[in-house]
CSV table of N, CA and C in Angstrom, one decimal:
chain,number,residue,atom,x,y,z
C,27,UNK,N,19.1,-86.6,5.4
C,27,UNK,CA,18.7,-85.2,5.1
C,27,UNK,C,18.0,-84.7,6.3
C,28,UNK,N,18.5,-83.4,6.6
C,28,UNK,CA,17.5,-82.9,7.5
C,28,UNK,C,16.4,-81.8,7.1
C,29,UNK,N,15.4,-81.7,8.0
C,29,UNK,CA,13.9,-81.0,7.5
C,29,UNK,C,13.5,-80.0,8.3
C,30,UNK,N,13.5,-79.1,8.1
C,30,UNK,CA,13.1,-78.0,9.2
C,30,UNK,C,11.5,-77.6,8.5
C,31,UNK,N,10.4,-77.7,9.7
C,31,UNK,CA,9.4,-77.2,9.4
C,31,UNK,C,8.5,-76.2,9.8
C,32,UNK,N,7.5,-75.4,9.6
C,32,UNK,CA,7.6,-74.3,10.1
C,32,UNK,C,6.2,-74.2,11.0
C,33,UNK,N,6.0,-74.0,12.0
C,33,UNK,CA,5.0,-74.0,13.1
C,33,UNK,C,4.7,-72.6,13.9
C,34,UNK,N,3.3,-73.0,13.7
C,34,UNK,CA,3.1,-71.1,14.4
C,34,UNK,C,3.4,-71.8,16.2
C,35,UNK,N,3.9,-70.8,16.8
C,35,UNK,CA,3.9,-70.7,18.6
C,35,UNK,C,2.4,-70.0,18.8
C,36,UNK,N,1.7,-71.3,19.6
C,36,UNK,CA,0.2,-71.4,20.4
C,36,UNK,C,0.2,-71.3,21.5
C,37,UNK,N,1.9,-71.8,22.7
C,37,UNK,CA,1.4,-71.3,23.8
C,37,UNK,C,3.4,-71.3,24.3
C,38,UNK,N,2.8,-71.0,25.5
C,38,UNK,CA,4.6,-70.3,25.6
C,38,UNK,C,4.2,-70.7,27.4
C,39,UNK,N,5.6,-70.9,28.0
C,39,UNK,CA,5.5,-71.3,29.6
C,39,UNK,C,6.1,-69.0,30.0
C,40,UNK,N,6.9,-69.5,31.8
C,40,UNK,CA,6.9,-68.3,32.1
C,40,UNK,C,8.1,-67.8,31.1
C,41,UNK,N,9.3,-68.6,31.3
C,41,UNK,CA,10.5,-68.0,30.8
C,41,UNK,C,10.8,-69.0,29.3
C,42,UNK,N,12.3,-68.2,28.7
C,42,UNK,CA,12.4,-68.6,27.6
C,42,UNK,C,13.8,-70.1,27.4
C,43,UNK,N,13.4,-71.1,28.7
C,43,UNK,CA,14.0,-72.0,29.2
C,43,UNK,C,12.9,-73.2,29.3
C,44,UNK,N,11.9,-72.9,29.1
C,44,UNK,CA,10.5,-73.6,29.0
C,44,UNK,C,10.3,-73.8,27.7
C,45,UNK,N,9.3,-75.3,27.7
C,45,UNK,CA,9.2,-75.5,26.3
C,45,UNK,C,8.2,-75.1,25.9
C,46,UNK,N,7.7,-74.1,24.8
C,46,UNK,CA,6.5,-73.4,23.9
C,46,UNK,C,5.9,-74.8,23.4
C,47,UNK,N,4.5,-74.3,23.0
C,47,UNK,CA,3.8,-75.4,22.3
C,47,UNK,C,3.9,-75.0,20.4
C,48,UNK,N,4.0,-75.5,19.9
C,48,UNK,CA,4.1,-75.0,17.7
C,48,UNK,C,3.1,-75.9,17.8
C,49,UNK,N,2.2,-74.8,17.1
C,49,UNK,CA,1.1,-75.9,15.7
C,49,UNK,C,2.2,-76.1,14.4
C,50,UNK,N,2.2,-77.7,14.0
C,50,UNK,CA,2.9,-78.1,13.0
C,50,UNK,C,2.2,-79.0,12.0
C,51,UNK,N,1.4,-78.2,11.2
C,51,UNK,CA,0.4,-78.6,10.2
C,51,UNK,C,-0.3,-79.6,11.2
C,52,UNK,N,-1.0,-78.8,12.0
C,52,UNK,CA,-2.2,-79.3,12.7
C,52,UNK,C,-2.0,-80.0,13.8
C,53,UNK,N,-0.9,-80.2,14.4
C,53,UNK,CA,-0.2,-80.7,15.4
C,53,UNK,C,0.0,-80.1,16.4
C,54,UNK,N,-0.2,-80.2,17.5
C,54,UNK,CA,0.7,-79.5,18.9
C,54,UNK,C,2.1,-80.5,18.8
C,55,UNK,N,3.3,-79.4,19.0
C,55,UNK,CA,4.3,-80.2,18.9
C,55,UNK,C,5.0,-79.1,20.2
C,56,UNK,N,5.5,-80.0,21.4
C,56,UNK,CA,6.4,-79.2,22.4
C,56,UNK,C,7.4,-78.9,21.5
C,57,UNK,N,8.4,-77.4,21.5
C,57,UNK,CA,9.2,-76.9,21.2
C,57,UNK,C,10.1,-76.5,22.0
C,58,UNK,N,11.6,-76.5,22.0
C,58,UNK,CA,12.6,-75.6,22.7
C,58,UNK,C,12.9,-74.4,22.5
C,59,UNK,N,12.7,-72.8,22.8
C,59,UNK,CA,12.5,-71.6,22.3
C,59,UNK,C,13.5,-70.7,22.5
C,60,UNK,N,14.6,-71.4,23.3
C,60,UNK,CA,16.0,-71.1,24.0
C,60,UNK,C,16.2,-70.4,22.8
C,61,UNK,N,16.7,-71.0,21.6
C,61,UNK,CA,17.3,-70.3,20.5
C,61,UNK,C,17.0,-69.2,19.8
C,62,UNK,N,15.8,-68.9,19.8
C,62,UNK,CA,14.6,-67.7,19.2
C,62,UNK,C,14.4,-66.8,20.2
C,63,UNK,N,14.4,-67.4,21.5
C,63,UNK,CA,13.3,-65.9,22.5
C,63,UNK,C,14.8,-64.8,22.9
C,64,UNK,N,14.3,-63.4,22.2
C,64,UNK,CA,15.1,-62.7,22.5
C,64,UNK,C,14.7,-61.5,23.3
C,65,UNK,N,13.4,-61.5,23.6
C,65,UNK,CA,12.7,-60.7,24.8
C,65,UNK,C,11.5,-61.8,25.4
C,66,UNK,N,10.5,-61.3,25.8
C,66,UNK,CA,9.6,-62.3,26.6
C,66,UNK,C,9.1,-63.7,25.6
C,67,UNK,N,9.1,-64.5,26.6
C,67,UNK,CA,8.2,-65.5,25.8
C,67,UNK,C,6.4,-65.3,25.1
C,68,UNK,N,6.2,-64.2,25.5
C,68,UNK,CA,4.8,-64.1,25.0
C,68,UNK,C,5.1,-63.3,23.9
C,69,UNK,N,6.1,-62.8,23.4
C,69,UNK,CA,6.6,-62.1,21.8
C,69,UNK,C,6.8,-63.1,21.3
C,70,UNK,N,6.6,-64.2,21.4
C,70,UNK,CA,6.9,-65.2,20.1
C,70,UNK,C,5.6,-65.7,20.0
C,71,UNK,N,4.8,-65.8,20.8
C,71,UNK,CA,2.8,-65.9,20.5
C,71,UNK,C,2.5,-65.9,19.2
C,72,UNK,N,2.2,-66.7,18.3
C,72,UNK,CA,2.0,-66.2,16.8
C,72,UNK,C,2.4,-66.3,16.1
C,73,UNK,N,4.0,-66.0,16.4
C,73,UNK,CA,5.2,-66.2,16.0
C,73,UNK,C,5.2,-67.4,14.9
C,74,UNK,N,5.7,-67.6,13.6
C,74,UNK,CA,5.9,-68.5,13.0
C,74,UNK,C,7.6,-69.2,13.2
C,75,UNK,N,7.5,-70.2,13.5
C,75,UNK,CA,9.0,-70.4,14.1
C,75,UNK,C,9.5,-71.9,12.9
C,76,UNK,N,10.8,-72.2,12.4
C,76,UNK,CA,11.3,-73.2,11.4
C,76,UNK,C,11.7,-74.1,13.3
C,77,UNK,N,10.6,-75.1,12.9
C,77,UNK,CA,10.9,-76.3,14.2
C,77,UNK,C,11.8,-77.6,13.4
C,78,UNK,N,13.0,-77.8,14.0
C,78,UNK,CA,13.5,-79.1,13.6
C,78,UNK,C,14.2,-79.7,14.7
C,79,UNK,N,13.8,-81.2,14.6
C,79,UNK,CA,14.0,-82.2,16.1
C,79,UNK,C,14.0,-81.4,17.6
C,80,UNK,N,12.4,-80.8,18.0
C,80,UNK,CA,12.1,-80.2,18.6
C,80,UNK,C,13.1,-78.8,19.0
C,81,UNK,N,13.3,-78.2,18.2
C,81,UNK,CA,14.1,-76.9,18.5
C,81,UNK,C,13.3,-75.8,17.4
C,82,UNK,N,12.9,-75.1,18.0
C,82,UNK,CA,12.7,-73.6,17.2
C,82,UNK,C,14.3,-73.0,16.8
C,83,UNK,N,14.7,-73.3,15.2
C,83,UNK,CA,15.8,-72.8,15.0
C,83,UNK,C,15.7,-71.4,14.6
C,84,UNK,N,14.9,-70.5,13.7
C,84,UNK,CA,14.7,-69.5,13.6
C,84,UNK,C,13.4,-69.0,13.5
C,85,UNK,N,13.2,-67.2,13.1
C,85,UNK,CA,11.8,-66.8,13.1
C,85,UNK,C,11.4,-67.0,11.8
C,86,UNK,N,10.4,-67.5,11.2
C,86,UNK,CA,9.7,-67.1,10.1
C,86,UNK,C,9.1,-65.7,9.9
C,87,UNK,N,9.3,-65.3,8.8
C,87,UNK,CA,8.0,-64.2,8.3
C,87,UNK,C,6.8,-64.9,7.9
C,88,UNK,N,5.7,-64.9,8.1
C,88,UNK,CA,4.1,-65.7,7.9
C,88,UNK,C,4.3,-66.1,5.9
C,89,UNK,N,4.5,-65.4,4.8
C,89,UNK,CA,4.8,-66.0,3.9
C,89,UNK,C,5.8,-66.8,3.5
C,90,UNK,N,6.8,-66.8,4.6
C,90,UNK,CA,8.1,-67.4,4.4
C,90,UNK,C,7.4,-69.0,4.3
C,91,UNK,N,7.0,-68.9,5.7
C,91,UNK,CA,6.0,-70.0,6.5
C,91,UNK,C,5.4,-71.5,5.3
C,92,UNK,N,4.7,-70.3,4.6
C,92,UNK,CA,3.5,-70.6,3.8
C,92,UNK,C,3.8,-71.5,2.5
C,93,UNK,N,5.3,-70.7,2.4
C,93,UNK,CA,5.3,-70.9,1.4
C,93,UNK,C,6.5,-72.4,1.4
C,94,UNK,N,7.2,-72.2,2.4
C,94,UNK,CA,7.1,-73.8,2.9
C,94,UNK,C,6.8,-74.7,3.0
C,95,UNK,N,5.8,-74.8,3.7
C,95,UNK,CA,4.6,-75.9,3.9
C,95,UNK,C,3.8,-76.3,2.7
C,96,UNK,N,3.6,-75.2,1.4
C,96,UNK,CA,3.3,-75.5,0.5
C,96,UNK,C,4.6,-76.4,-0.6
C,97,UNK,N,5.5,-75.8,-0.7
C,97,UNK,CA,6.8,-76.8,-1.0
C,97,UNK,C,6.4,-77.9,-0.7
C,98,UNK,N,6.4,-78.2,1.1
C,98,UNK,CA,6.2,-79.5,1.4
C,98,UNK,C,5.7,-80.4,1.2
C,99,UNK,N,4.5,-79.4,1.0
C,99,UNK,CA,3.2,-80.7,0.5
C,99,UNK,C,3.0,-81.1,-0.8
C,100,UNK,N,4.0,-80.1,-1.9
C,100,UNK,CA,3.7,-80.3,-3.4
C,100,UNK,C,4.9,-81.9,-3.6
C,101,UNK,N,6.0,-81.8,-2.6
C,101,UNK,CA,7.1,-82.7,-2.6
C,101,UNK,C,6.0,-84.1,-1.9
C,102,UNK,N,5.4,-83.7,-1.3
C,102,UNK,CA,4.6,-85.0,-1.1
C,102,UNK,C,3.7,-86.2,-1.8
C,103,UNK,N,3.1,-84.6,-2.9
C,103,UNK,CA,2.1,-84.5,-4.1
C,103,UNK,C,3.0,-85.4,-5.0
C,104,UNK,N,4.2,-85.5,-5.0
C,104,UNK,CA,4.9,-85.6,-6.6
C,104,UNK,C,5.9,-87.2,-6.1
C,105,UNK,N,5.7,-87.6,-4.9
C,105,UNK,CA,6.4,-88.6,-4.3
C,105,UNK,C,7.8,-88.5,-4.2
C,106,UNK,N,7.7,-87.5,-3.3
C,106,UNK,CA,9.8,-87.3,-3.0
C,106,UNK,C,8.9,-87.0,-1.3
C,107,UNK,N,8.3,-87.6,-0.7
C,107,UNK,CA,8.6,-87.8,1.0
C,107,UNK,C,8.1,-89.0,1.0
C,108,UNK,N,8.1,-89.6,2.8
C,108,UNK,CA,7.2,-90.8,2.5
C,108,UNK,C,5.9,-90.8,2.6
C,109,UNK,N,5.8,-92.3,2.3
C,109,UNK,CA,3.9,-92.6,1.9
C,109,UNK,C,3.5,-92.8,3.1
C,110,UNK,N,2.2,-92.8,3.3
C,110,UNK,CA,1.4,-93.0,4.6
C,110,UNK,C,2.1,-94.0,5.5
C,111,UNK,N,2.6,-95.1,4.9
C,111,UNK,CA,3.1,-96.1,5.6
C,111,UNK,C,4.4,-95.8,6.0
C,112,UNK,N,5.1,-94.8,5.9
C,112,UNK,CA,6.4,-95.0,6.5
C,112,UNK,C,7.9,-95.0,5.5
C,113,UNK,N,7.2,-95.5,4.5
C,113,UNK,CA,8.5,-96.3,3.3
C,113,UNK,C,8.4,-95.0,2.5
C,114,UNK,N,9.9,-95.2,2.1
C,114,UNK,CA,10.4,-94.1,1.3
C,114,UNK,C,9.7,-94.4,-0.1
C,115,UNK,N,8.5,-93.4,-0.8
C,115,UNK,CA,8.0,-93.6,-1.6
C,115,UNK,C,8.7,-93.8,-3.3
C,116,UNK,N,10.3,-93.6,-2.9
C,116,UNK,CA,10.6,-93.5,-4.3
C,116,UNK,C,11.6,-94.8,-4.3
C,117,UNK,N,11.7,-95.9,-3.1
C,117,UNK,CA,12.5,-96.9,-3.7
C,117,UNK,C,11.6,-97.7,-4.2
């Protein structure tokens, strides 16, 4: 299964060939922005971006965002991700 999650853009290089930094539920995670930046890289500043295996695949709207991450963490709440350890919580 794949997981796209959603990360605000915290910092950005010169061009949009450079990797941005995404907060990812509290995370600095390097990003690739190639896909998203369609004018400067400092227009995606803030920017909520869906990050999956370091790629910004699209833009978020900030509710879209929200309301993601909350999904995520209720799927966590109910044991459909894994447990702290690693192991798939539902074998």
């Amino acid at each position: 299964m794949c997981l796209g999650v959603p990360g605000r853009v915290i910092a950005v290089g010169e061009d949009c060939h450079q990797l941005a930094t995404a907060d990812v539920c509290g995370v600095a995670v390097k990003v690739n922005i190639a896909l998203v930046c369609e004018e400067t890289p400092e227009a995606l500043l803030g920017q909520w971006v869906l990050v999956h295996v370091g790629f910004a695949m699209s833009i978020l709207d900030e509710q879209e965002a929200l309301d993601t991450l909350a999904a995520l963490e209720h799927m966590r709440a109910v044991g459909l991700a894994p447990d702290d350890e690693g192991r798939d919580a539902l074998r």
